[in-house]
mmCIF file with all atom_site columns, N, CA and C in Angstrom:
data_model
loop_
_atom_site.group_PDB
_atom_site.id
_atom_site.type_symbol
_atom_site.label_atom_id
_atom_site.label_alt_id
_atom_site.label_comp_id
_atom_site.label_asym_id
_atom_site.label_entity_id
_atom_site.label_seq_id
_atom_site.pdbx_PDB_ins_code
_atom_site.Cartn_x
_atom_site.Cartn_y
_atom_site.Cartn_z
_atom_site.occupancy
_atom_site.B_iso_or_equiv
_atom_site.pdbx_formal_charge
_atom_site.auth_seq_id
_atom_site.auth_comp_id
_atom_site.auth_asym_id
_atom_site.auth_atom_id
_atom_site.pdbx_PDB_model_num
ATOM 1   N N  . UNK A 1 1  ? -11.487 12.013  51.450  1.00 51.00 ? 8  UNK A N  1
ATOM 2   C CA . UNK A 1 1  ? -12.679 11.705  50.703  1.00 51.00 ? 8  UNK A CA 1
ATOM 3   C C  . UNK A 1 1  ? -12.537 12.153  49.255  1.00 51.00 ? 8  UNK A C  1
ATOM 4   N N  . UNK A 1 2  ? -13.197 11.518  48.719  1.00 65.00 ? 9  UNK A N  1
ATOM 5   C CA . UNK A 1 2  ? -13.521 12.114  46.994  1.00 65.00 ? 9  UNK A CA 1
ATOM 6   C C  . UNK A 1 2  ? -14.080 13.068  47.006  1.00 65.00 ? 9  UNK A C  1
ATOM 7   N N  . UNK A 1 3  ? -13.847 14.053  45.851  1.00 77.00 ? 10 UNK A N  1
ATOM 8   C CA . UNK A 1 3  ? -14.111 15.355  45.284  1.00 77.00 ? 10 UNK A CA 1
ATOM 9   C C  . UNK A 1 3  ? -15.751 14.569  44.341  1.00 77.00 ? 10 UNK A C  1
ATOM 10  N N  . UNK A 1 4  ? -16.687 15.856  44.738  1.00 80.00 ? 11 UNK A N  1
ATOM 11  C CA . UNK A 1 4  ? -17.803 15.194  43.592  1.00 80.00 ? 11 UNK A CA 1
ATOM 12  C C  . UNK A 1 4  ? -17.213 15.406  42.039  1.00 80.00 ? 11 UNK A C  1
ATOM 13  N N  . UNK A 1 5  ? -17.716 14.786  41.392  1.00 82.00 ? 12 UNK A N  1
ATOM 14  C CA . UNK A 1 5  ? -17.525 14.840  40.141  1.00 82.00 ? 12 UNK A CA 1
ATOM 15  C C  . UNK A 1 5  ? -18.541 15.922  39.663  1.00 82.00 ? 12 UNK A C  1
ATOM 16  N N  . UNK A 1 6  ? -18.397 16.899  38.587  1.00 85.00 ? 13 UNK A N  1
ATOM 17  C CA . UNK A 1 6  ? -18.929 17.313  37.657  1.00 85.00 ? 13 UNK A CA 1
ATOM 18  C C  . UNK A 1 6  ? -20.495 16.836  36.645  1.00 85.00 ? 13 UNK A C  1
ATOM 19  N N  . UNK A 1 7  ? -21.302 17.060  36.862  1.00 82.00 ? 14 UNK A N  1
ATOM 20  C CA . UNK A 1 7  ? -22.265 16.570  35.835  1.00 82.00 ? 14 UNK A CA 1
ATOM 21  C C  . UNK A 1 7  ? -22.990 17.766  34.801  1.00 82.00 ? 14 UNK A C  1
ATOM 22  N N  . UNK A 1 8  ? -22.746 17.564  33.494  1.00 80.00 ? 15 UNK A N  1
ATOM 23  C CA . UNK A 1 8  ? -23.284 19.010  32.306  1.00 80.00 ? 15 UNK A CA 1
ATOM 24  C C  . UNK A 1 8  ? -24.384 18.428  32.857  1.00 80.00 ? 15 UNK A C  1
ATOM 25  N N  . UNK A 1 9  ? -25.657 19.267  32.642  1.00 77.00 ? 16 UNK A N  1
ATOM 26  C CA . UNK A 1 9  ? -26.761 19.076  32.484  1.00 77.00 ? 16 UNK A CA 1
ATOM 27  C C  . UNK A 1 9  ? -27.085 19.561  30.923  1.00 77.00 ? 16 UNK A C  1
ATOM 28  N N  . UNK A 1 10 ? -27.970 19.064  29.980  1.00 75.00 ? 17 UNK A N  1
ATOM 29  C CA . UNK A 1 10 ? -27.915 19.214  28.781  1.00 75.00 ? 17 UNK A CA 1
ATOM 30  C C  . UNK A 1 10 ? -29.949 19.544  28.448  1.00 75.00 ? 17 UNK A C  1
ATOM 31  N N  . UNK A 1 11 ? -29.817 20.820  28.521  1.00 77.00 ? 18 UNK A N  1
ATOM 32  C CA . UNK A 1 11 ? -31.815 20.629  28.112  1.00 77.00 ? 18 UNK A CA 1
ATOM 33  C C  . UNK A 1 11 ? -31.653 20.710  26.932  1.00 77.00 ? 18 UNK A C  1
ATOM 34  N N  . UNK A 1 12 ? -33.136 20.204  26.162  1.00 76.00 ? 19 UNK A N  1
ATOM 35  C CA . UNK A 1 12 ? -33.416 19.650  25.027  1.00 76.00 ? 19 UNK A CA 1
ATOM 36  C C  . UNK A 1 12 ? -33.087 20.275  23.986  1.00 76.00 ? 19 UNK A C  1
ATOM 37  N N  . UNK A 1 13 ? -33.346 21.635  24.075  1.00 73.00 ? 20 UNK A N  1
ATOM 38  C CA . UNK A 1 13 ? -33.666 23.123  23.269  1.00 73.00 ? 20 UNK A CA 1
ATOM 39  C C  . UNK A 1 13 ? -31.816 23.302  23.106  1.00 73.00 ? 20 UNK A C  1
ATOM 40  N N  . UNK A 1 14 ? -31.291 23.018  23.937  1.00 61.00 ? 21 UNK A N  1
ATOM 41  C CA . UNK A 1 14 ? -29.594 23.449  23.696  1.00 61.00 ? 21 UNK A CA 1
ATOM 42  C C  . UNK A 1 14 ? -28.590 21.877  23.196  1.00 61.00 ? 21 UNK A C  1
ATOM 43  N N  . UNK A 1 15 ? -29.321 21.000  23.145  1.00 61.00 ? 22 UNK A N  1
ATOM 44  C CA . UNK A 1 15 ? -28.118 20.109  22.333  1.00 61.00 ? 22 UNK A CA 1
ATOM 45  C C  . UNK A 1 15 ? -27.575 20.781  21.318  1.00 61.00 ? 22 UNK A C  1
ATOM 46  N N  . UNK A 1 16 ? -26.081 20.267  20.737  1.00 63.00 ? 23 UNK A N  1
ATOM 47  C CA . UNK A 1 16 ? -26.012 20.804  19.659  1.00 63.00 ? 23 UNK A CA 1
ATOM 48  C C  . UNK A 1 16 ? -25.538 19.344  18.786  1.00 63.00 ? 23 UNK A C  1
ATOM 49  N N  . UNK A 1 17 ? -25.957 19.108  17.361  1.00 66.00 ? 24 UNK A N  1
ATOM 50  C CA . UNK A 1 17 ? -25.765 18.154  17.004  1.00 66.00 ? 24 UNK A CA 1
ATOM 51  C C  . UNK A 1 17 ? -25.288 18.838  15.510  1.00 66.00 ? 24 UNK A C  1
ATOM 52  N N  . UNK A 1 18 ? -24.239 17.675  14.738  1.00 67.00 ? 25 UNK A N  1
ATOM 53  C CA . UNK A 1 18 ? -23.243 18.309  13.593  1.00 67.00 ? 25 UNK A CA 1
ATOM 54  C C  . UNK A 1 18 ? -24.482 17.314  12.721  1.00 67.00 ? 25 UNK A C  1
ATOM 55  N N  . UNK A 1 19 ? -24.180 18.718  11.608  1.00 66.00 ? 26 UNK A N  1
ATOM 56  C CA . UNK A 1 19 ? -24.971 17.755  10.751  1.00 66.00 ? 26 UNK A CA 1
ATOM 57  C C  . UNK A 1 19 ? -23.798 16.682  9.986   1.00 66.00 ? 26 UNK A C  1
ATOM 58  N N  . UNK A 1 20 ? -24.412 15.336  9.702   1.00 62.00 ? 27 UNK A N  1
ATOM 59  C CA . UNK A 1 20 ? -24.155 14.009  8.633   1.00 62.00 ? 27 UNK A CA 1
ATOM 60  C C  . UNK A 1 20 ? -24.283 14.085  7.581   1.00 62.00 ? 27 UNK A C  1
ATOM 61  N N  . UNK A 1 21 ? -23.082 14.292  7.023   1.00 62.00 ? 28 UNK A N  1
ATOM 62  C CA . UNK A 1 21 ? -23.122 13.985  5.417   1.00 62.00 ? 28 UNK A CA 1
ATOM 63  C C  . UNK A 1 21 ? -22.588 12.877  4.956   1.00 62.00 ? 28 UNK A C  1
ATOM 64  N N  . UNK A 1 22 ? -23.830 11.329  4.681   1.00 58.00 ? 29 UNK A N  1
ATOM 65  C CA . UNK A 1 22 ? -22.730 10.238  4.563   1.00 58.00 ? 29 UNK A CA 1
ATOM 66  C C  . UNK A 1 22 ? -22.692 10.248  3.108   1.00 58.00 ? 29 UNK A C  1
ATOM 67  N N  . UNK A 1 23 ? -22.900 10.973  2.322   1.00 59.00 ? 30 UNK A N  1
ATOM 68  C CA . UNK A 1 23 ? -22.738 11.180  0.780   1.00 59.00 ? 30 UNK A CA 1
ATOM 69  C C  . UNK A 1 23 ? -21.254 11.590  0.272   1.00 59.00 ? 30 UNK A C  1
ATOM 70  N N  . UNK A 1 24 ? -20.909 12.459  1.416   1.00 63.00 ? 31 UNK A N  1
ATOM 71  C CA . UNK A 1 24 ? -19.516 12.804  1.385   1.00 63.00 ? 31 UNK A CA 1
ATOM 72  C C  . UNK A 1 24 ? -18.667 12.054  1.756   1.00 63.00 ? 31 UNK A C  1
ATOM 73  N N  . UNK A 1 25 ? -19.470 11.483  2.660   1.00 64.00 ? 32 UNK A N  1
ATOM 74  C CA . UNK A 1 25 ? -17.678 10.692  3.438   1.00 64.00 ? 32 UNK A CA 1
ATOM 75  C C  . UNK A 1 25 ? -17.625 9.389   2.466   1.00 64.00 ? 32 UNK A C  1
ATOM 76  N N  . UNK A 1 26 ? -18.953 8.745   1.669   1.00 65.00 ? 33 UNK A N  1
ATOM 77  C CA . UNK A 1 26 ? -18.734 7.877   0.701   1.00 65.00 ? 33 UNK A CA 1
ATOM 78  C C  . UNK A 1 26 ? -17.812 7.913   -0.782  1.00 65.00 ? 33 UNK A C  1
ATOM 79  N N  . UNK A 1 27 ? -18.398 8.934   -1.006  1.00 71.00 ? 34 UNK A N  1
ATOM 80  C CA . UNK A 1 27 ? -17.409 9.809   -1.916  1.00 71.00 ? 34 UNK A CA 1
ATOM 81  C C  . UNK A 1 27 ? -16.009 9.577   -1.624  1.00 71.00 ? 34 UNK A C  1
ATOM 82  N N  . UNK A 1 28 ? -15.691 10.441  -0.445  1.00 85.00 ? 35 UNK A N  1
ATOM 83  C CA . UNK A 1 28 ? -14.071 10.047  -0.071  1.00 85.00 ? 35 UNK A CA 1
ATOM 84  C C  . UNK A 1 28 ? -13.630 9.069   0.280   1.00 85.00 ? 35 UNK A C  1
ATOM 85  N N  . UNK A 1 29 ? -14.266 7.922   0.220   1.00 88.00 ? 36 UNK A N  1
ATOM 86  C CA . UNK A 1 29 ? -14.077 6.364   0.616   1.00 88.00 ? 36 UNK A CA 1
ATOM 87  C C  . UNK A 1 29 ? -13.580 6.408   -0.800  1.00 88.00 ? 36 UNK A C  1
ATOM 88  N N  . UNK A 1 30 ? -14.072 6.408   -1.802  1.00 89.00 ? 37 UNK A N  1
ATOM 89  C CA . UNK A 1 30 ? -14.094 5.937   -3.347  1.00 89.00 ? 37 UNK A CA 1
ATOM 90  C C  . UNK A 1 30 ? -13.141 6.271   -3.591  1.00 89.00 ? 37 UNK A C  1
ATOM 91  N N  . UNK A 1 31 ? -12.748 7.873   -3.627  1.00 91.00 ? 38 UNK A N  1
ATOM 92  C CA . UNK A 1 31 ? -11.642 8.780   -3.953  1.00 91.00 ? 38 UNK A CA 1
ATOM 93  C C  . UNK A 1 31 ? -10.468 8.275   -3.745  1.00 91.00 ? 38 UNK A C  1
ATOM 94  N N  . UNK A 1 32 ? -10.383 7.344   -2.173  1.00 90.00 ? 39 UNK A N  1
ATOM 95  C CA . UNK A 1 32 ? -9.289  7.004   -1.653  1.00 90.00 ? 39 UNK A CA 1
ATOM 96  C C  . UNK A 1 32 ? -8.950  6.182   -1.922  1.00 90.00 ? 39 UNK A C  1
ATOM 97  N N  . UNK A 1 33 ? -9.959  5.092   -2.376  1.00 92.00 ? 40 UNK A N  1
ATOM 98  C CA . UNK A 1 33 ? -10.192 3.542   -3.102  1.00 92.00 ? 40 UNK A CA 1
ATOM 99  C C  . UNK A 1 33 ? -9.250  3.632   -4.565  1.00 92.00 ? 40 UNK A C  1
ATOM 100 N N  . UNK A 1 34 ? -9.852  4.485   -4.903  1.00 93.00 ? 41 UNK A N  1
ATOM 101 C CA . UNK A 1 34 ? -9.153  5.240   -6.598  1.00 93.00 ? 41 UNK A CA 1
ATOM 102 C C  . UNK A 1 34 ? -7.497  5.120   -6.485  1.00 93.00 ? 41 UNK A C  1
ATOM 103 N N  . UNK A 1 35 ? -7.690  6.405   -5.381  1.00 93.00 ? 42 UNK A N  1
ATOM 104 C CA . UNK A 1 35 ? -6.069  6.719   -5.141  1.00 93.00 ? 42 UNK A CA 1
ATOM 105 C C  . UNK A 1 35 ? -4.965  5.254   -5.325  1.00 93.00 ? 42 UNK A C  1
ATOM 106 N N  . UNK A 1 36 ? -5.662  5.211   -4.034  1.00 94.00 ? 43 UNK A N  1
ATOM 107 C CA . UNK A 1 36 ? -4.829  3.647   -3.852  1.00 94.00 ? 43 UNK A CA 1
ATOM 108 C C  . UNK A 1 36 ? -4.419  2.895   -5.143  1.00 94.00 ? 43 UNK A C  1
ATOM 109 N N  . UNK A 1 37 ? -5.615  2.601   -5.833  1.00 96.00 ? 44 UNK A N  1
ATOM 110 C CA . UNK A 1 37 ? -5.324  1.530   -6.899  1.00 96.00 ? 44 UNK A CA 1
ATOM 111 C C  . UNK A 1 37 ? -4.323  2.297   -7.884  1.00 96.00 ? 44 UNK A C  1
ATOM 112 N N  . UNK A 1 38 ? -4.667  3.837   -8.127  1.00 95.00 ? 45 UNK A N  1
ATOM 113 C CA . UNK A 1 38 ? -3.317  4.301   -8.959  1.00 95.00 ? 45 UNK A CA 1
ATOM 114 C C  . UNK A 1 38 ? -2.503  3.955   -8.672  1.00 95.00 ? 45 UNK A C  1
ATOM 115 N N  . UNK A 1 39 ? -1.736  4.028   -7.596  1.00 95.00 ? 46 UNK A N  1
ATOM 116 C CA . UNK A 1 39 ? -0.489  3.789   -6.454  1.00 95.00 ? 46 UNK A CA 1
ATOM 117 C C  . UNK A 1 39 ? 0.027   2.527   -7.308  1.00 95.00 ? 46 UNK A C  1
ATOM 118 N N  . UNK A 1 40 ? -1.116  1.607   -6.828  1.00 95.00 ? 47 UNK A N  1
ATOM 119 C CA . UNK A 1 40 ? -0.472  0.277   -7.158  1.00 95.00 ? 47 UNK A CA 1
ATOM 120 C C  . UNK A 1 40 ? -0.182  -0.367  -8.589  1.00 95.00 ? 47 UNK A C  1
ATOM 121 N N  . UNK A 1 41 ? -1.417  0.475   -9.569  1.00 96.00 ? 48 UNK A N  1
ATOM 122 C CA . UNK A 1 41 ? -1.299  0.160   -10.539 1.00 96.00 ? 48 UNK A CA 1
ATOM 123 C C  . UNK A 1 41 ? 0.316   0.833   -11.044 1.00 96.00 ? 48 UNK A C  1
ATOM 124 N N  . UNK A 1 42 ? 0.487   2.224   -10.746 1.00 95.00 ? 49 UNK A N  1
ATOM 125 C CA . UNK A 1 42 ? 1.666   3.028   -11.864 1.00 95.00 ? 49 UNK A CA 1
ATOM 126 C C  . UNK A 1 42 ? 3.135   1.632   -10.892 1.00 95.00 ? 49 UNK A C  1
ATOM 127 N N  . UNK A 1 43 ? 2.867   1.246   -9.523  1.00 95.00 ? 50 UNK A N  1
ATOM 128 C CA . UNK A 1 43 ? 3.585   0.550   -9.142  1.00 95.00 ? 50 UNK A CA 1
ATOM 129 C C  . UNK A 1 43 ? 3.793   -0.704  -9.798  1.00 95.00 ? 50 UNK A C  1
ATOM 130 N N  . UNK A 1 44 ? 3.214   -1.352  -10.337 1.00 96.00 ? 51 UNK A N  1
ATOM 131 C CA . UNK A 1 44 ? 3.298   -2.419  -11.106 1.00 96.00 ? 51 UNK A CA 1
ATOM 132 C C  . UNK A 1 44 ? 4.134   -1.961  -12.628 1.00 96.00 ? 51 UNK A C  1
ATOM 133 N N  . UNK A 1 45 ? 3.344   -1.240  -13.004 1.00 95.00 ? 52 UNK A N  1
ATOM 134 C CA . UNK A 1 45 ? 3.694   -0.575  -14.342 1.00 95.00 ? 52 UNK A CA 1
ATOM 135 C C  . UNK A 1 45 ? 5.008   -0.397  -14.427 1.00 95.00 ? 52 UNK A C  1
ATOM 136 N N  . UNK A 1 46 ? 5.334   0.496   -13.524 1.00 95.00 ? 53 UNK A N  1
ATOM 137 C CA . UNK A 1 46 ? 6.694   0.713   -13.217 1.00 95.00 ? 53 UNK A CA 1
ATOM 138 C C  . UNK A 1 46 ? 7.786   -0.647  -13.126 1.00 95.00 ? 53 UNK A C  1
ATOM 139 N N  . UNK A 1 47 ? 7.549   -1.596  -12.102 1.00 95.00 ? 54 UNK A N  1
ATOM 140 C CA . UNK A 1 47 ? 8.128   -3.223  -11.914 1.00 95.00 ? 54 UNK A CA 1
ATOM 141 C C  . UNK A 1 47 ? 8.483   -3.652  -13.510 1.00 95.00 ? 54 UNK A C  1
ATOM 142 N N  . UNK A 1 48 ? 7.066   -3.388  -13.750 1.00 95.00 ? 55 UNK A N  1
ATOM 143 C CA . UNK A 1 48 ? 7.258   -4.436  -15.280 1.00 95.00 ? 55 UNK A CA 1
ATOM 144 C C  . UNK A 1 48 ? 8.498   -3.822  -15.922 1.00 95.00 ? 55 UNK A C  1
ATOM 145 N N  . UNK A 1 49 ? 8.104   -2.035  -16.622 1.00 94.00 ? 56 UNK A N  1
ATOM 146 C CA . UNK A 1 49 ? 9.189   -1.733  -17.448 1.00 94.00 ? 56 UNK A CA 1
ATOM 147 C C  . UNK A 1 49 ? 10.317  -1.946  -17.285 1.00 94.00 ? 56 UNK A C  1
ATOM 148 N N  . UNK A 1 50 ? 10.444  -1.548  -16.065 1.00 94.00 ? 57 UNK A N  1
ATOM 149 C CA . UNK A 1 50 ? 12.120  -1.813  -15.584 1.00 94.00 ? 57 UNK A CA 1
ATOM 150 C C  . UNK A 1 50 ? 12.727  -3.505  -15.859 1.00 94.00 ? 57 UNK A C  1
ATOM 151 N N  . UNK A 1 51 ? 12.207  -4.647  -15.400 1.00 94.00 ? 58 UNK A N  1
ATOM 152 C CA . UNK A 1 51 ? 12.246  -5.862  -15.720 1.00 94.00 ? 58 UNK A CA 1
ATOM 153 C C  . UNK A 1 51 ? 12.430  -6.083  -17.470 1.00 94.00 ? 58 UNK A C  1
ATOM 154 N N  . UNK A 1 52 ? 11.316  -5.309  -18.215 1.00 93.00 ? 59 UNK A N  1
ATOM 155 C CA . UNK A 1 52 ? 11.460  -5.817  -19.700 1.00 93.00 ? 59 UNK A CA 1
ATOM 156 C C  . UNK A 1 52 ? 12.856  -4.643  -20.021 1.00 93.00 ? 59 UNK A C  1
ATOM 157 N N  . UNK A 1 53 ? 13.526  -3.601  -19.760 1.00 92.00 ? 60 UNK A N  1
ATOM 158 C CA . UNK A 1 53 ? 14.758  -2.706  -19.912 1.00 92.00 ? 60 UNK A CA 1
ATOM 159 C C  . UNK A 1 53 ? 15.915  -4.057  -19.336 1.00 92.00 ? 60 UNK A C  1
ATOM 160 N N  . UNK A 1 54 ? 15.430  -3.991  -18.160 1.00 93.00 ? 61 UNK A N  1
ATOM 161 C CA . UNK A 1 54 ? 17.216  -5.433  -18.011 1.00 93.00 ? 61 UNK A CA 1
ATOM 162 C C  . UNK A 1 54 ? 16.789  -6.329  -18.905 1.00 93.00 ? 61 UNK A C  1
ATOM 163 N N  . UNK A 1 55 ? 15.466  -7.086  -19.188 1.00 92.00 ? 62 UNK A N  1
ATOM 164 C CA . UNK A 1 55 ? 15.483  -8.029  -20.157 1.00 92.00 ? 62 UNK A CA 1
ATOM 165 C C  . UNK A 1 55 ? 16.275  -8.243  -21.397 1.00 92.00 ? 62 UNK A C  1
ATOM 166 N N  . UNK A 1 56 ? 15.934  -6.649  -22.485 1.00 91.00 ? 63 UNK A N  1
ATOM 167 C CA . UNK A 1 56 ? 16.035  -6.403  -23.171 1.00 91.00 ? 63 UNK A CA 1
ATOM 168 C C  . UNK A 1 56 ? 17.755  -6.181  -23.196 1.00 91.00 ? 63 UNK A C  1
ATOM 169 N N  . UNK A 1 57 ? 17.727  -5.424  -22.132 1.00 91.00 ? 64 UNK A N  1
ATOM 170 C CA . UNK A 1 57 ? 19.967  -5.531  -22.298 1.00 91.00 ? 64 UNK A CA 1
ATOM 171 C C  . UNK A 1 57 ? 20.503  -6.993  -22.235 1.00 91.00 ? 64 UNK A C  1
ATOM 172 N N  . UNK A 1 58 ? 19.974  -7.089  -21.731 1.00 89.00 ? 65 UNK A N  1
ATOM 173 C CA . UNK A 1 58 ? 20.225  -8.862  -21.261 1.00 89.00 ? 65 UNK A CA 1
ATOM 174 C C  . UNK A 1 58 ? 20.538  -9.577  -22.645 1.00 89.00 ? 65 UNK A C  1
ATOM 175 N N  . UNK A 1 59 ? 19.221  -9.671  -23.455 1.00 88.00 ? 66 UNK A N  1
ATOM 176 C CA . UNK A 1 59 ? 19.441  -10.156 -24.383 1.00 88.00 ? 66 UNK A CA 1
ATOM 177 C C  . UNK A 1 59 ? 20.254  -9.475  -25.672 1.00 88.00 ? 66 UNK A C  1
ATOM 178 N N  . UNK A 1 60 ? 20.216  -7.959  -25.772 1.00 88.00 ? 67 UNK A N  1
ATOM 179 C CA . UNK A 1 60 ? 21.330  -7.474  -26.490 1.00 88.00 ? 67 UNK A CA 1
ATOM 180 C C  . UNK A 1 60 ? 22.547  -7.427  -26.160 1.00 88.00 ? 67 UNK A C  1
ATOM 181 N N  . UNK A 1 61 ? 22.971  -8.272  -24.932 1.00 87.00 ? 68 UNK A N  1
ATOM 182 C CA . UNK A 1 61 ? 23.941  -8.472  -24.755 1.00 87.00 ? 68 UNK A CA 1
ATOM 183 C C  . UNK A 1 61 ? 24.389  -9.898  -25.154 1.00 87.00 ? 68 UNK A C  1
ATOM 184 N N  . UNK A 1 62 ? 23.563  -10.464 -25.104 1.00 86.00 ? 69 UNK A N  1
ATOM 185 C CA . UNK A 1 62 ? 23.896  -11.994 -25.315 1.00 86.00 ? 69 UNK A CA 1
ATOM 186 C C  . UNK A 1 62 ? 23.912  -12.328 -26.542 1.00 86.00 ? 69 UNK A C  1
ATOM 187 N N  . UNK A 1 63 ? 23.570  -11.973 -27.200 1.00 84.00 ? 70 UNK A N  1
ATOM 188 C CA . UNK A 1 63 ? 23.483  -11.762 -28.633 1.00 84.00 ? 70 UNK A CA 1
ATOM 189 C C  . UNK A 1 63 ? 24.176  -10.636 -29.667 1.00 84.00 ? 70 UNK A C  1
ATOM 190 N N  . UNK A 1 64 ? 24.467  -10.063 -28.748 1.00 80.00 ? 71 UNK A N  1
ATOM 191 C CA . UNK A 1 64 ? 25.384  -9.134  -29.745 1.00 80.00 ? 71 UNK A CA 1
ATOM 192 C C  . UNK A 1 64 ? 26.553  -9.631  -30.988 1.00 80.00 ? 71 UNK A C  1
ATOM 193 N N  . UNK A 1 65 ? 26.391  -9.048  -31.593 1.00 70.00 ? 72 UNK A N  1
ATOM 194 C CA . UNK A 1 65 ? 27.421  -9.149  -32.772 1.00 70.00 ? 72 UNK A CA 1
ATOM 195 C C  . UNK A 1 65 ? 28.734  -9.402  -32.670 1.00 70.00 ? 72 UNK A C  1
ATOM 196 N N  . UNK A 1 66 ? 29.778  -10.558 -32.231 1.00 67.00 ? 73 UNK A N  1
ATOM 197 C CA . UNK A 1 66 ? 30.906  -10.995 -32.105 1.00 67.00 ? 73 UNK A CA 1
ATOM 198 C C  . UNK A 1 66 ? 31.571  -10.978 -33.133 1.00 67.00 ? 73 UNK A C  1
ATOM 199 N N  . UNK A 1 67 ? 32.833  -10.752 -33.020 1.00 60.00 ? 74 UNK A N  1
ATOM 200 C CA . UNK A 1 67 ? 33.933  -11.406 -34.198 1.00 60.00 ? 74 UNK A CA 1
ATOM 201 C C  . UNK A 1 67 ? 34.489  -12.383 -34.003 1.00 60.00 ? 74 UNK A C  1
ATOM 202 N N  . UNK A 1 68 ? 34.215  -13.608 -34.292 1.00 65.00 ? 75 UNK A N  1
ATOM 203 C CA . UNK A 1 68 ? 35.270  -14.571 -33.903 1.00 65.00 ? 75 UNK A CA 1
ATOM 204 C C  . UNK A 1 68 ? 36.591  -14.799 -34.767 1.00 65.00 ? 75 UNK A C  1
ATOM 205 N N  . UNK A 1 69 ? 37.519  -15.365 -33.824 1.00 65.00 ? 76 UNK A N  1
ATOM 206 C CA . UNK A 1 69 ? 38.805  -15.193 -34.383 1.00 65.00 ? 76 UNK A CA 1
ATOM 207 C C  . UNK A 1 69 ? 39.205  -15.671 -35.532 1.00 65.00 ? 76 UNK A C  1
ATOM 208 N N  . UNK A 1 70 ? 38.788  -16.650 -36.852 1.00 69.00 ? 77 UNK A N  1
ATOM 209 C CA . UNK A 1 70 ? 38.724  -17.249 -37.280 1.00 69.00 ? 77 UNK A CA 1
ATOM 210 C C  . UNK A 1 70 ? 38.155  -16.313 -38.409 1.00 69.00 ? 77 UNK A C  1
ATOM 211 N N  . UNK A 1 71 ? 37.322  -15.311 -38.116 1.00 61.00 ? 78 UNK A N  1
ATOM 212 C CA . UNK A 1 71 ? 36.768  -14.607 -39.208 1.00 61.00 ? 78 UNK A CA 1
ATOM 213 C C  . UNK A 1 71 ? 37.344  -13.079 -39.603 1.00 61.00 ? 78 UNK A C  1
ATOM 214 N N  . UNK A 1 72 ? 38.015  -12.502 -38.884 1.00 55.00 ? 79 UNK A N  1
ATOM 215 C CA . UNK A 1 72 ? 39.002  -11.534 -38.904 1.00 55.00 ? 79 UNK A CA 1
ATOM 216 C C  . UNK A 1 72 ? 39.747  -11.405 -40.218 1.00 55.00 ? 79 UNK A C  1
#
């Protein structure tokens, strides 16, 4: 046979209930909202420079100052 199960009994006077702070946890919604977008923004930031640095060799390379043989 089955074992009875367990039942708390809970009177009124002894609940215990946490207090709600949804001011806070909104707050840290935002905070995290924030975070994030730094992330992505310095992440972009970052993409770009690096892209306009090879750009920039790129084209000081292609352009650099030659001697051609003819002018020697």
């Amino acid at each position: 046979m089955l074992e009875k199960q367990k039942i708390k009994v809970i009177k009124k006077g002894q609940a215990v209930t946490s207090p709600v702070k949804p001011v806070s946890e909104s707050k840290t919604k935002r905070e995290s909202a924030r975070e994030m977008v730094s992330n992505v923004s310095s992440w972009v930031q970052d993409f770009q420079s690096r892209k306009r640095d090879e750009t920039k060799m790129a084209f000081e390379q292609l352009f650099a100052t030659r001697t051609q043989p003819n002018e020697s």
